XYZ file of N, CA, C and O in Angstrom:
348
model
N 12.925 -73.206 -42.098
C 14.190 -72.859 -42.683
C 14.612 -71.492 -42.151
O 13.866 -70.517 -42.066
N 16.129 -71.548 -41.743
C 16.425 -69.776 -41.086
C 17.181 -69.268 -42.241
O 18.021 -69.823 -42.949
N 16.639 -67.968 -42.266
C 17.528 -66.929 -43.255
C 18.709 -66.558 -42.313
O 18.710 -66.363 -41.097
N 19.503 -66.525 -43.035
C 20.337 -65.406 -42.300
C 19.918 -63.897 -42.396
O 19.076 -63.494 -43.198
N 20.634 -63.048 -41.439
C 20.128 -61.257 -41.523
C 18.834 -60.808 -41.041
O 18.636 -59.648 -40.677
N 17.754 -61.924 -41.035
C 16.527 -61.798 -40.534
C 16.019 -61.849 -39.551
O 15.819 -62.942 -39.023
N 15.516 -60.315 -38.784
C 15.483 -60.908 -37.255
C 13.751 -60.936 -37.055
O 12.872 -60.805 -37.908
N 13.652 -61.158 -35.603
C 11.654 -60.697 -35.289
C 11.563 -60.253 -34.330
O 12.550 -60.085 -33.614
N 10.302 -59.892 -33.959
C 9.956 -59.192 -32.421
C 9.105 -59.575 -32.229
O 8.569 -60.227 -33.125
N 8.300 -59.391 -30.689
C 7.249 -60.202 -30.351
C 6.382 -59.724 -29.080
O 6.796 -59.702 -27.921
N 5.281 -59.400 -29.457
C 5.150 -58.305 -27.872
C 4.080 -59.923 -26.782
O 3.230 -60.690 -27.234
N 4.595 -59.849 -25.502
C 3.858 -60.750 -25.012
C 2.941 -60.277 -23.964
O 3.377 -59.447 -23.166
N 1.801 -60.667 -23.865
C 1.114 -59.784 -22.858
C 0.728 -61.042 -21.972
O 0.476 -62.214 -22.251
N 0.811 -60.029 -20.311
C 0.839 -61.256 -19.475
C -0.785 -61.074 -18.957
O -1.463 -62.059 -18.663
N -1.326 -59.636 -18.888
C -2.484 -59.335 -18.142
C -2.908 -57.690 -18.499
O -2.211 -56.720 -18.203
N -3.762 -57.661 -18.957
C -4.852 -56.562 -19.390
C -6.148 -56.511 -18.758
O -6.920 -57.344 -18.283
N -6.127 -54.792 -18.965
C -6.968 -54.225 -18.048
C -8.026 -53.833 -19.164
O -7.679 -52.880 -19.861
N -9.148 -54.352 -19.429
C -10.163 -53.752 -20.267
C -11.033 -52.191 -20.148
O -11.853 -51.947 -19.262
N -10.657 -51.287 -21.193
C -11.508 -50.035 -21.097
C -10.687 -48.951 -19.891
O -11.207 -48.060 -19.220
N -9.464 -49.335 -19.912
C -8.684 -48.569 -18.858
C -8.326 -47.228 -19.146
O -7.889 -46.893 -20.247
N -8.540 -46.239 -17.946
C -7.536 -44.953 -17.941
C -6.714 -44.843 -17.872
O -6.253 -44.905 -16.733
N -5.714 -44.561 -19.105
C -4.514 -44.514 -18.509
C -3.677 -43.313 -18.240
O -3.705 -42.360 -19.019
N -2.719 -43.318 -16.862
C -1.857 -42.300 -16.394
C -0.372 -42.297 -16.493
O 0.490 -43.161 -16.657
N -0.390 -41.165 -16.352
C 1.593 -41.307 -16.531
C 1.707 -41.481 -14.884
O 1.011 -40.994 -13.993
N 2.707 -42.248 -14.834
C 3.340 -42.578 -13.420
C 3.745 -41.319 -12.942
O 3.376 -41.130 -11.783
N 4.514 -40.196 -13.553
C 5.249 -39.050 -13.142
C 3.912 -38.096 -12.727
O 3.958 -36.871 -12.614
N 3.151 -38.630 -12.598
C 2.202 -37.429 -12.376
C 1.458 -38.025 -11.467
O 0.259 -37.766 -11.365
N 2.323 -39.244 -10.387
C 1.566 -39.670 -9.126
C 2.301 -39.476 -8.094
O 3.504 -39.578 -8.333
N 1.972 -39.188 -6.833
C 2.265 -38.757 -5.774
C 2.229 -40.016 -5.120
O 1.562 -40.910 -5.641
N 3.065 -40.310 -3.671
C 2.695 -41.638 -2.562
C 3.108 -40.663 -1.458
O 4.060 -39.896 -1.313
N 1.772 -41.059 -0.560
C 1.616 -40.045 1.102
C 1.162 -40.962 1.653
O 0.004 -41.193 1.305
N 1.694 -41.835 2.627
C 0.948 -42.595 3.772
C 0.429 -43.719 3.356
O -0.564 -44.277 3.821
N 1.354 -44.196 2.130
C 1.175 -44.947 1.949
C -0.613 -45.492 0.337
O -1.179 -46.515 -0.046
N -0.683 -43.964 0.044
C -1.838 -44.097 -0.759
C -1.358 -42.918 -1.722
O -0.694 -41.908 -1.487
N -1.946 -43.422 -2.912
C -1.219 -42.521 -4.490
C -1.863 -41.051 -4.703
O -2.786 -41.275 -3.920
N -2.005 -40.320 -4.941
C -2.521 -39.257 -5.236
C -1.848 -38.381 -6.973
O -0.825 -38.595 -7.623
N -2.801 -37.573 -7.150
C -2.656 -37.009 -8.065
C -2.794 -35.219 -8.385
O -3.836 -34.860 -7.837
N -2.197 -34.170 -8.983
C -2.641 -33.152 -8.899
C -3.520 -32.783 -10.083
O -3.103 -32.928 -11.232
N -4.777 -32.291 -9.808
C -5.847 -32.284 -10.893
C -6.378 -31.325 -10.997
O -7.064 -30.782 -10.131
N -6.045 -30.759 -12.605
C -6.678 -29.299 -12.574
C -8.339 -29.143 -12.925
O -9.202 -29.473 -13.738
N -8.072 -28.277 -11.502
C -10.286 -27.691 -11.208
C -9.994 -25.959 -11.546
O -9.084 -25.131 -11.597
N -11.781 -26.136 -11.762
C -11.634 -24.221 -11.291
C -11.164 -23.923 -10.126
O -11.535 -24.503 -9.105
N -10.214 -22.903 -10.146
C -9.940 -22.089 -9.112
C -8.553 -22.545 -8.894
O -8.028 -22.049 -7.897
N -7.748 -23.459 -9.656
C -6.094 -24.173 -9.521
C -6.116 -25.774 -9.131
O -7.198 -26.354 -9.038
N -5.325 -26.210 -8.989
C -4.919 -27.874 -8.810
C -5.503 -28.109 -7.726
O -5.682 -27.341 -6.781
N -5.901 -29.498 -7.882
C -6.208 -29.913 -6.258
C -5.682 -31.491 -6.304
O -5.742 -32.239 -7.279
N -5.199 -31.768 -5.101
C -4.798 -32.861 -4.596
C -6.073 -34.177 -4.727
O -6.956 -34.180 -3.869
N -6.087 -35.122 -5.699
C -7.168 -36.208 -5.361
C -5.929 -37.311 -4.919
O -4.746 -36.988 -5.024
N -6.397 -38.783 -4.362
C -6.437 -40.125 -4.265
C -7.048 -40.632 -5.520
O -8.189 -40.551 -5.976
N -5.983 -41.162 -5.929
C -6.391 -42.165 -6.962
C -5.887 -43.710 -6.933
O -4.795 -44.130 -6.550
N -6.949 -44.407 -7.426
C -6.468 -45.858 -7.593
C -6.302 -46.292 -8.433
O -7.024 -46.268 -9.429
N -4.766 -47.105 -8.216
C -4.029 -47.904 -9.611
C -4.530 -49.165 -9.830
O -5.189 -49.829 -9.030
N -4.079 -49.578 -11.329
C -4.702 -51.118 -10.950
C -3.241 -51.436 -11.856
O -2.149 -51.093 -11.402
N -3.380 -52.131 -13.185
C -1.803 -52.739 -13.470
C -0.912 -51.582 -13.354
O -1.405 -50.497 -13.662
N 0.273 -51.609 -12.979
C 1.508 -50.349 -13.766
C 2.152 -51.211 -14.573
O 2.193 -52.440 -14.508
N 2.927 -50.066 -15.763
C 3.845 -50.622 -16.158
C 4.888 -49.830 -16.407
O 4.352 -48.889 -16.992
N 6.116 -49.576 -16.341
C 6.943 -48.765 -16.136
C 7.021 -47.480 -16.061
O 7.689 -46.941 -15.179
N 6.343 -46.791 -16.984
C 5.846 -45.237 -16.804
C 4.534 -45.045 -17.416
O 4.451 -44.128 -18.232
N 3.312 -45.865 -17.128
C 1.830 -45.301 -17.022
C 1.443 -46.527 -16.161
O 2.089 -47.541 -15.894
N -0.012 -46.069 -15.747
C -0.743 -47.409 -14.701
C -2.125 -47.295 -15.597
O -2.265 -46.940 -16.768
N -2.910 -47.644 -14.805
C -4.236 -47.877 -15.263
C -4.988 -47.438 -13.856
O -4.993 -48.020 -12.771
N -5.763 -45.930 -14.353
C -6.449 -45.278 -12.738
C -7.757 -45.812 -12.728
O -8.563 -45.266 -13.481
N -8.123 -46.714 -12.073
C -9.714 -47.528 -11.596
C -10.078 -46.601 -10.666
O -8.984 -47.002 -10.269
N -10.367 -46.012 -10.124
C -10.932 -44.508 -9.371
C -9.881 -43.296 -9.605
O -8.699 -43.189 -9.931
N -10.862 -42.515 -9.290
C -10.235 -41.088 -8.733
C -10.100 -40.141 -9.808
O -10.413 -38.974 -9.573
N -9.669 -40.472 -10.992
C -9.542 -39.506 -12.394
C -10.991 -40.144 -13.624
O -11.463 -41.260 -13.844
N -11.222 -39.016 -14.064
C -12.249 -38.951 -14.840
C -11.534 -38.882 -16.504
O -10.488 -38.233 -16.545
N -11.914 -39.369 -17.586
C -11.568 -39.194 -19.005
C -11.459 -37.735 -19.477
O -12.471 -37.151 -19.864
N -10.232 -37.119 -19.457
C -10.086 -35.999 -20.132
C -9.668 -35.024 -19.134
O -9.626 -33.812 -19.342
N -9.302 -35.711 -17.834
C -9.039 -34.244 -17.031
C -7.581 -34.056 -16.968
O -6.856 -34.979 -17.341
N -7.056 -32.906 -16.516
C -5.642 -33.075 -16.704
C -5.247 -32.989 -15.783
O -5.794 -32.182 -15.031
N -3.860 -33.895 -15.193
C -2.962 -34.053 -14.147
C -1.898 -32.944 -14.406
O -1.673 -32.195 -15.356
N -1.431 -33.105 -13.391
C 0.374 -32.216 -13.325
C 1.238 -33.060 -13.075
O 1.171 -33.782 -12.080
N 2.417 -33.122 -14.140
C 3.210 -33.437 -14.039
C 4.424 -33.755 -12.570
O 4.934 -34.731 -12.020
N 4.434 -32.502 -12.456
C 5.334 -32.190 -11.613
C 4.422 -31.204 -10.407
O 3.846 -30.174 -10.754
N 4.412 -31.612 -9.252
C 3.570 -30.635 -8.283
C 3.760 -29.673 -8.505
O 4.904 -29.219 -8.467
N 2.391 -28.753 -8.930
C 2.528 -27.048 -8.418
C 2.971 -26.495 -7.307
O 2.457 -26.851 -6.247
N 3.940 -25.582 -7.312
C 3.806 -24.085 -6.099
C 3.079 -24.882 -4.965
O 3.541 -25.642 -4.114
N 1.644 -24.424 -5.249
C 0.617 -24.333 -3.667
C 0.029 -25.156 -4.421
O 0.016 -24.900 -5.625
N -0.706 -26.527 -3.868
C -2.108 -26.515 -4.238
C -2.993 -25.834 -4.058
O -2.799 -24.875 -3.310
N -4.094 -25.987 -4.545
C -5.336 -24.922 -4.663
C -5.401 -23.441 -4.567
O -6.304 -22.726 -4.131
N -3.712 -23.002 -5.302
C -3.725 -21.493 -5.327
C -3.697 -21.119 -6.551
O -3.408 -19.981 -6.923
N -4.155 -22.544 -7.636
C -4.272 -21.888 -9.092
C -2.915 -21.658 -9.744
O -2.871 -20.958 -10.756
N -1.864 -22.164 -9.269
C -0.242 -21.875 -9.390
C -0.168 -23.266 -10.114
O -0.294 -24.368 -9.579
N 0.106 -22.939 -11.708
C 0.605 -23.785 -12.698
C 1.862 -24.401 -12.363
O 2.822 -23.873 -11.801
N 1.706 -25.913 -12.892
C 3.562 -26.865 -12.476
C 4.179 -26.278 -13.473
O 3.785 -25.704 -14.488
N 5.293 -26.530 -12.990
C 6.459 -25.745 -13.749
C 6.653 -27.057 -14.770
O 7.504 -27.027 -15.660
């Protein structure tokens, strides 16, 4: 039986990634064709390669290259590896 006024929603999932890291898209780089990321170490940011596995509009899921808890940059720093915070 339909009410009137009553609506629904419905989330559908097509494919999941179990136990995934997840990244914000804005905080990936593409050079030559391979993704990278800026990742803060001692001594300022450094440039890694990282690998995606699903995306979905603004985060992916990083299967290499980033570790649980480290932090990316948003927006590229200044210099890499001169310790020069993203704006």
């Amino acid at each position: 039986r339909l009410l009137p006024d009553l609506s629904a929603s419905a989330a559908v999932v097509l494919q999941e990634e179990k136990n995934a890291l997840i990244v914000p898209l804005a905080a990936m780089q593409e050079e030559n064709g391979k993704k990278y990321a800026r990742v803060k170490e001692t001594g300022g940011w450094q440039k890694r390669e990282v690998q995606l596995g699903l995306t979905a509009h603004t985060e992916a899921a990083a299967r290499a290259g980033l570790g649980e808890g480290e932090e990316v940059a948003l927006e590229a720093p200044d210099a890499v590896g001169s310790g020069a915070a993203p704006r």
